[in-house]
Amino acid sequence: MQIAQRITQLQESITLQLNTKAQQLQAQGEEIFNLTAGQLPIFPPSEFRQALANRTEQLKSFQYSPVAGVGELRKKVIQHFERTRGISLAAAEEEFDCLISNGGKQIIFNALMCLLNPGDKVLLLAPYWISYPEMVRLLGGESVIVQSDFAHGLLPQVADIRAALEAHHPKVLIINSPSNPAGRMYPDAWMKELATVLAYYPDLTILSDEIYFDLNYGGAWPSYFYQKDVKLLKQSVICSGISKNLAATGLRIGHCIAPKPLIAAMAKLQGQSTSGANSLVQYALLDYDFAKSEEFLQPILGRLKTNLNYLQQSLAKANLAACCYPADSAFYYMLNFAATPAFAAYAHRDQDDVATTICTQLLAKTGVVLVPGTGFGLPNSARLALVLDPPEFITATDRLIKFLNT
Ligand code: PLP
């Protein structure tokens, strides 16, 4: 069988390859510290698990759910969004709706599929989530990248975004705050500046991926451009889901809020592809008080902060302060390989990016597994997850820093 070009062109996950190698080493008795996790290693809140159990008993029908999602849940998501973002959708003088899908990933895919024609451009801010450029490529679009650097704390500069908007006329801009993989929120003042720029581009659609909204351990809540200028909501698709804040990546529920015509298009697409999302989980979510997530997340947020502090203090002590930047959210941190002594041994004149080579050696020599920054659009770096139990995280960090300093 001949596999279609659109699939052969897709990048395979490097994380998968490294994880396979890690599993082989573990089977041979090696001690492995897996820092590649994209999920919280905890159980969802007990109230939510109870709601799932109750609904399993009570559900009147196990048949198809409504394509766009259970009506009451869609309303609940809209109210939750208005409450947590402190805005009223009515103020944007547009009619909005909500779509429920099989995970945040499907929400983003559906939105891009409904927005992009072949050749359309999408502006991405590096480092970006690995799946954005792959989705854009699959749909025949073209990614335009605005780079950021460690010197600016991995914060893309609004002036660069403005220049890219002017030069490339993208149809869509994707913003992901708190961000994967940088693990930081774009600051309030940054969002304000961005809102001022976006007001000049009424034809641009802004996809705000807020899947890590609840996961901030720096003390502040994320802010967004549409809070600074509510008219921008007309151009926005606000995406989120339960994978990260309810530690429920396997239950596959994502949602978004957008102007009605886009939601209708996304629902039409969903009706011809996957149909409505899991009915049991949707009804259980109706019984769950979303406000409880804050309390539920407190212990794990404490762990993320403890681990980040240990990592940054250890980097500073080892004369690697150039690797420190102000992370405060999601559960990731980017390591700047290029600022470490180890880099010289791997840097090759004919190769711009040696992140995978370094990660492969790191695994072989220390048992620590990271995700190379290559797929995130940040060469010579790697992503580490802060979610391990502190004692295990400390051992992994000590091994990592020793490796980087030789
Ligand atoms: N957006 C970002 C930035 C992510 O990191 C992820 C998952 O890792 C998603 C969206 C999609 O999450 P899910 O499909 O599990 O809801």
PDB file of N, CA, C and O and ligand atoms in Angstrom, residues 38-39 102-108 128-132 135 176 178-181 209-212 239-244 248-250 252-255 331-332 383, ligand 1:
ATOM      1  N   GLY A  38       4.311  14.788  29.415  1.00  0.00           N
ATOM      2  CA  GLY A  38       3.448  15.874  28.947  1.00  0.00           C
ATOM      3  C   GLY A  38       2.150  15.855  29.739  1.00  0.00           C
ATOM      4  O   GLY A  38       1.134  16.363  29.282  1.00  0.00           O
ATOM      5  N   GLN A  39       2.196  15.226  30.924  1.00  0.00           N
ATOM      6  CA  GLN A  39       0.979  15.146  31.742  1.00  0.00           C
ATOM      7  C   GLN A  39       1.347  15.072  33.215  1.00  0.00           C
ATOM      8  O   GLN A  39       2.480  14.729  33.558  1.00  0.00           O
ATOM      9  N   ASN A 102     -12.906  15.826  21.079  1.00  0.00           N
ATOM     10  CA  ASN A 102     -12.140  14.743  21.712  1.00  0.00           C
ATOM     11  C   ASN A 102     -10.728  15.230  22.057  1.00  0.00           C
ATOM     12  O   ASN A 102      -9.746  14.764  21.476  1.00  0.00           O
ATOM     13  N   GLY A 103     -10.631  16.182  22.948  1.00  0.00           N
ATOM     14  CA  GLY A 103      -9.321  16.697  23.364  1.00  0.00           C
ATOM     15  C   GLY A 103      -9.039  18.050  22.730  1.00  0.00           C
ATOM     16  O   GLY A 103      -9.611  18.416  21.686  1.00  0.00           O
ATOM     17  N   GLY A 104      -8.122  18.781  23.385  1.00  0.00           N
ATOM     18  CA  GLY A 104      -7.735  20.096  22.887  1.00  0.00           C
ATOM     19  C   GLY A 104      -7.087  19.993  21.518  1.00  0.00           C
ATOM     20  O   GLY A 104      -7.183  20.891  20.683  1.00  0.00           O
ATOM     21  N   LYS A 105      -6.412  18.872  21.291  1.00  0.00           N
ATOM     22  CA  LYS A 105      -5.726  18.689  20.004  1.00  0.00           C
ATOM     23  C   LYS A 105      -6.741  18.689  18.863  1.00  0.00           C
ATOM     24  O   LYS A 105      -6.532  19.313  17.833  1.00  0.00           O
ATOM     25  N   GLN A 106      -7.864  18.001  19.074  1.00  0.00           N
ATOM     26  CA  GLN A 106      -8.864  17.974  18.005  1.00  0.00           C
ATOM     27  C   GLN A 106      -9.506  19.349  17.808  1.00  0.00           C
ATOM     28  O   GLN A 106      -9.822  19.733  16.677  1.00  0.00           O
ATOM     29  N   ILE A 107      -9.653  20.079  18.905  1.00  0.00           N
ATOM     30  CA  ILE A 107     -10.194  21.443  18.794  1.00  0.00           C
ATOM     31  C   ILE A 107      -9.299  22.266  17.863  1.00  0.00           C
ATOM     32  O   ILE A 107      -9.765  22.929  16.936  1.00  0.00           O
ATOM     33  N   ILE A 108      -7.978  22.221  18.115  1.00  0.00           N
ATOM     34  CA  ILE A 108      -7.050  23.044  17.324  1.00  0.00           C
ATOM     35  C   ILE A 108      -7.032  22.566  15.871  1.00  0.00           C
ATOM     36  O   ILE A 108      -7.056  23.360  14.933  1.00  0.00           O
ATOM     37  N   TYR A 128       7.362  26.764  20.168  1.00  0.00           N
ATOM     38  CA  TYR A 128       5.922  26.484  20.044  1.00  0.00           C
ATOM     39  C   TYR A 128       5.653  25.009  20.322  1.00  0.00           C
ATOM     40  O   TYR A 128       6.578  24.183  20.311  1.00  0.00           O
ATOM     41  N   TRP A 129       4.379  24.706  20.528  1.00  0.00           N
ATOM     42  CA  TRP A 129       3.996  23.303  20.736  1.00  0.00           C
ATOM     43  C   TRP A 129       4.236  22.539  19.434  1.00  0.00           C
ATOM     44  O   TRP A 129       3.857  23.010  18.341  1.00  0.00           O
ATOM     45  N   ILE A 130       4.864  21.373  19.580  1.00  0.00           N
ATOM     46  CA  ILE A 130       5.302  20.536  18.460  1.00  0.00           C
ATOM     47  C   ILE A 130       4.217  20.307  17.389  1.00  0.00           C
ATOM     48  O   ILE A 130       4.511  20.252  16.196  1.00  0.00           O
ATOM     49  N   SER A 131       2.967  20.190  17.819  1.00  0.00           N
ATOM     50  CA  SER A 131       1.918  19.805  16.859  1.00  0.00           C
ATOM     51  C   SER A 131       1.462  20.941  15.947  1.00  0.00           C
ATOM     52  O   SER A 131       0.889  20.680  14.883  1.00  0.00           O
ATOM     53  N   TYR A 132       1.672  22.210  16.340  1.00  0.00           N
ATOM     54  CA  TYR A 132       1.151  23.296  15.485  1.00  0.00           C
ATOM     55  C   TYR A 132       1.693  23.228  14.050  1.00  0.00           C
ATOM     56  O   TYR A 132       0.908  23.211  13.100  1.00  0.00           O
ATOM     57  N   MET A 135       0.334  20.262  12.040  1.00  0.00           N
ATOM     58  CA  MET A 135      -1.067  20.416  11.608  1.00  0.00           C
ATOM     59  C   MET A 135      -1.137  21.361  10.408  1.00  0.00           C
ATOM     60  O   MET A 135      -1.854  21.098   9.443  1.00  0.00           O
ATOM     61  N   ASN A 176       0.082  30.722  22.746  1.00  0.00           N
ATOM     62  CA  ASN A 176      -0.086  29.666  23.752  1.00  0.00           C
ATOM     63  C   ASN A 176       0.517  30.140  25.070  1.00  0.00           C
ATOM     64  O   ASN A 176       1.709  30.084  25.275  1.00  0.00           O
ATOM     65  N   PRO A 178      -0.338  30.037  29.381  1.00  0.00           N
ATOM     66  CA  PRO A 178       1.023  29.573  29.624  1.00  0.00           C
ATOM     67  C   PRO A 178       1.474  28.611  28.522  1.00  0.00           C
ATOM     68  O   PRO A 178       0.656  27.891  27.961  1.00  0.00           O
ATOM     69  N   SER A 179       2.773  28.610  28.282  1.00  0.00           N
ATOM     70  CA  SER A 179       3.236  27.941  27.076  1.00  0.00           C
ATOM     71  C   SER A 179       3.938  26.609  27.312  1.00  0.00           C
ATOM     72  O   SER A 179       4.615  26.403  28.307  1.00  0.00           O
ATOM     73  N   ASN A 180       3.729  25.739  26.353  1.00  0.00           N
ATOM     74  CA  ASN A 180       4.493  24.516  26.203  1.00  0.00           C
ATOM     75  C   ASN A 180       5.362  24.759  24.975  1.00  0.00           C
ATOM     76  O   ASN A 180       4.817  25.021  23.908  1.00  0.00           O
ATOM     77  N   PRO A 181       6.672  24.738  25.074  1.00  0.00           N
ATOM     78  CA  PRO A 181       7.517  24.156  26.124  1.00  0.00           C
ATOM     79  C   PRO A 181       8.182  25.159  27.070  1.00  0.00           C
ATOM     80  O   PRO A 181       8.880  24.721  27.983  1.00  0.00           O
ATOM     81  N   ASP A 209      -4.438  29.302  22.667  1.00  0.00           N
ATOM     82  CA  ASP A 209      -4.426  27.957  23.256  1.00  0.00           C
ATOM     83  C   ASP A 209      -4.151  28.097  24.748  1.00  0.00           C
ATOM     84  O   ASP A 209      -3.027  28.350  25.169  1.00  0.00           O
ATOM     85  N   GLU A 210      -5.229  27.918  25.554  1.00  0.00           N
ATOM     86  CA  GLU A 210      -5.142  28.189  26.999  1.00  0.00           C
ATOM     87  C   GLU A 210      -5.247  26.909  27.814  1.00  0.00           C
ATOM     88  O   GLU A 210      -5.769  26.896  28.931  1.00  0.00           O
ATOM     89  N   ILE A 211      -4.739  25.818  27.259  1.00  0.00           N
ATOM     90  CA  ILE A 211      -4.885  24.506  27.910  1.00  0.00           C
ATOM     91  C   ILE A 211      -4.190  24.457  29.279  1.00  0.00           C
ATOM     92  O   ILE A 211      -4.566  23.698  30.145  1.00  0.00           O
ATOM     93  N   TYR A 212      -3.173  25.318  29.485  1.00  0.00           N
ATOM     94  CA  TYR A 212      -2.450  25.326  30.778  1.00  0.00           C
ATOM     95  C   TYR A 212      -2.906  26.467  31.682  1.00  0.00           C
ATOM     96  O   TYR A 212      -2.195  26.837  32.619  1.00  0.00           O
ATOM     97  N   CYS A 239      -9.158  28.170  23.106  1.00  0.00           N
ATOM     98  CA  CYS A 239      -9.136  26.708  23.196  1.00  0.00           C
ATOM     99  C   CYS A 239      -8.656  26.256  24.573  1.00  0.00           C
ATOM    100  O   CYS A 239      -7.712  26.818  25.120  1.00  0.00           O
ATOM    101  N   SER A 240      -9.283  25.223  25.078  1.00  0.00           N
ATOM    102  CA  SER A 240      -8.818  24.646  26.341  1.00  0.00           C
ATOM    103  C   SER A 240      -9.330  23.207  26.438  1.00  0.00           C
ATOM    104  O   SER A 240      -9.695  22.618  25.419  1.00  0.00           O
ATOM    105  N   GLY A 241      -9.362  22.656  27.651  1.00  0.00           N
ATOM    106  CA  GLY A 241      -9.804  21.275  27.807  1.00  0.00           C
ATOM    107  C   GLY A 241      -9.521  20.803  29.213  1.00  0.00           C
ATOM    108  O   GLY A 241      -9.132  21.592  30.080  1.00  0.00           O
ATOM    109  N   ILE A 242      -9.694  19.497  29.439  1.00  0.00           N
ATOM    110  CA  ILE A 242      -9.534  18.972  30.809  1.00  0.00           C
ATOM    111  C   ILE A 242      -8.252  18.163  30.989  1.00  0.00           C
ATOM    112  O   ILE A 242      -7.982  17.674  32.076  1.00  0.00           O
ATOM    113  N   SER A 243      -7.469  18.016  29.913  1.00  0.00           N
ATOM    114  CA  SER A 243      -6.296  17.140  29.988  1.00  0.00           C
ATOM    115  C   SER A 243      -5.328  17.551  31.087  1.00  0.00           C
ATOM    116  O   SER A 243      -4.832  16.705  31.830  1.00  0.00           O
ATOM    117  N   LYS A 244      -5.052  18.841  31.166  1.00  0.00           N
ATOM    118  CA  LYS A 244      -3.985  19.291  32.071  1.00  0.00           C
ATOM    119  C   LYS A 244      -4.543  19.655  33.435  1.00  0.00           C
ATOM    120  O   LYS A 244      -3.984  19.280  34.457  1.00  0.00           O
ATOM    121  N   ALA A 248      -6.331  14.571  33.223  1.00  0.00           N
ATOM    122  CA  ALA A 248      -7.189  13.580  32.570  1.00  0.00           C
ATOM    123  C   ALA A 248      -6.901  13.517  31.071  1.00  0.00           C
ATOM    124  O   ALA A 248      -7.821  13.615  30.250  1.00  0.00           O
ATOM    125  N   THR A 249      -5.628  13.346  30.717  1.00  0.00           N
ATOM    126  CA  THR A 249      -5.265  13.327  29.289  1.00  0.00           C
ATOM    127  C   THR A 249      -5.952  12.189  28.535  1.00  0.00           C
ATOM    128  O   THR A 249      -6.229  12.311  27.341  1.00  0.00           O
ATOM    129  N   GLY A 250      -6.237  11.088  29.248  1.00  0.00           N
ATOM    130  CA  GLY A 250      -6.811   9.915  28.570  1.00  0.00           C
ATOM    131  C   GLY A 250      -8.308  10.018  28.339  1.00  0.00           C
ATOM    132  O   GLY A 250      -8.871   9.236  27.577  1.00  0.00           O
ATOM    133  N   ARG A 252      -9.939  12.542  27.000  1.00  0.00           N
ATOM    134  CA  ARG A 252     -10.121  13.198  25.704  1.00  0.00           C
ATOM    135  C   ARG A 252     -11.317  14.128  25.639  1.00  0.00           C
ATOM    136  O   ARG A 252     -12.281  13.876  24.898  1.00  0.00           O
ATOM    137  N   ILE A 253     -11.238  15.205  26.401  1.00  0.00           N
ATOM    138  CA  ILE A 253     -12.237  16.274  26.247  1.00  0.00           C
ATOM    139  C   ILE A 253     -11.505  17.609  26.092  1.00  0.00           C
ATOM    140  O   ILE A 253     -10.680  17.977  26.930  1.00  0.00           O
ATOM    141  N   GLY A 254     -11.823  18.298  25.006  1.00  0.00           N
ATOM    142  CA  GLY A 254     -11.320  19.658  24.797  1.00  0.00           C
ATOM    143  C   GLY A 254     -12.501  20.539  24.447  1.00  0.00           C
ATOM    144  O   GLY A 254     -13.582  20.034  24.094  1.00  0.00           O
ATOM    145  N   HIS A 255     -12.331  21.841  24.580  1.00  0.00           N
ATOM    146  CA  HIS A 255     -13.422  22.726  24.194  1.00  0.00           C
ATOM    147  C   HIS A 255     -12.881  24.056  23.687  1.00  0.00           C
ATOM    148  O   HIS A 255     -11.711  24.390  23.929  1.00  0.00           O
ATOM    149  N   PHE A 331       4.161  22.892  33.036  1.00  0.00           N
ATOM    150  CA  PHE A 331       5.075  22.128  33.909  1.00  0.00           C
ATOM    151  C   PHE A 331       6.368  21.773  33.184  1.00  0.00           C
ATOM    152  O   PHE A 331       6.888  20.675  33.301  1.00  0.00           O
ATOM    153  N   TYR A 332       6.836  22.771  32.411  1.00  0.00           N
ATOM    154  CA  TYR A 332       8.035  22.532  31.593  1.00  0.00           C
ATOM    155  C   TYR A 332       9.081  23.612  31.822  1.00  0.00           C
ATOM    156  O   TYR A 332       8.783  24.707  32.293  1.00  0.00           O
ATOM    157  N   ARG A 383      13.570  20.235  26.323  1.00  0.00           N
ATOM    158  CA  ARG A 383      12.504  20.479  27.297  1.00  0.00           C
ATOM    159  C   ARG A 383      12.573  19.455  28.411  1.00  0.00           C
ATOM    160  O   ARG A 383      12.738  18.260  28.153  1.00  0.00           O
TER     161      ARG A 383
HETATM  162  N1  PLP B   1      -2.017  22.555  23.423  1.00  0.00           N
HETATM  163  C1  PLP B   1      -0.840  22.369  24.028  1.00  0.00           C
HETATM  164  C2  PLP B   1       0.101  23.525  24.096  1.00  0.00           C
HETATM  165  C3  PLP B   1      -0.492  21.127  24.564  1.00  0.00           C
HETATM  166  O1  PLP B   1       0.703  20.989  25.165  1.00  0.00           O
HETATM  167  C4  PLP B   1      -1.404  20.061  24.448  1.00  0.00           C
HETATM  168  C5  PLP B   1      -1.038  18.734  24.944  1.00  0.00           C
HETATM  169  O2  PLP B   1       0.069  18.413  25.261  1.00  0.00           O
HETATM  170  C6  PLP B   1      -2.634  20.303  23.827  1.00  0.00           C
HETATM  171  C7  PLP B   1      -2.905  21.557  23.316  1.00  0.00           C
HETATM  172  C8  PLP B   1      -3.671  19.229  23.612  1.00  0.00           C
HETATM  173  O3  PLP B   1      -4.079  18.579  24.745  1.00  0.00           O
HETATM  174  P1  PLP B   1      -5.222  17.482  24.696  1.00  0.00           P
HETATM  175  O4  PLP B   1      -5.445  17.063  23.290  1.00  0.00           O
HETATM  176  O5  PLP B   1      -4.722  16.360  25.538  1.00  0.00           O
HETATM  177  O6  PLP B   1      -6.440  18.132  25.286  1.00  0.00           O
END
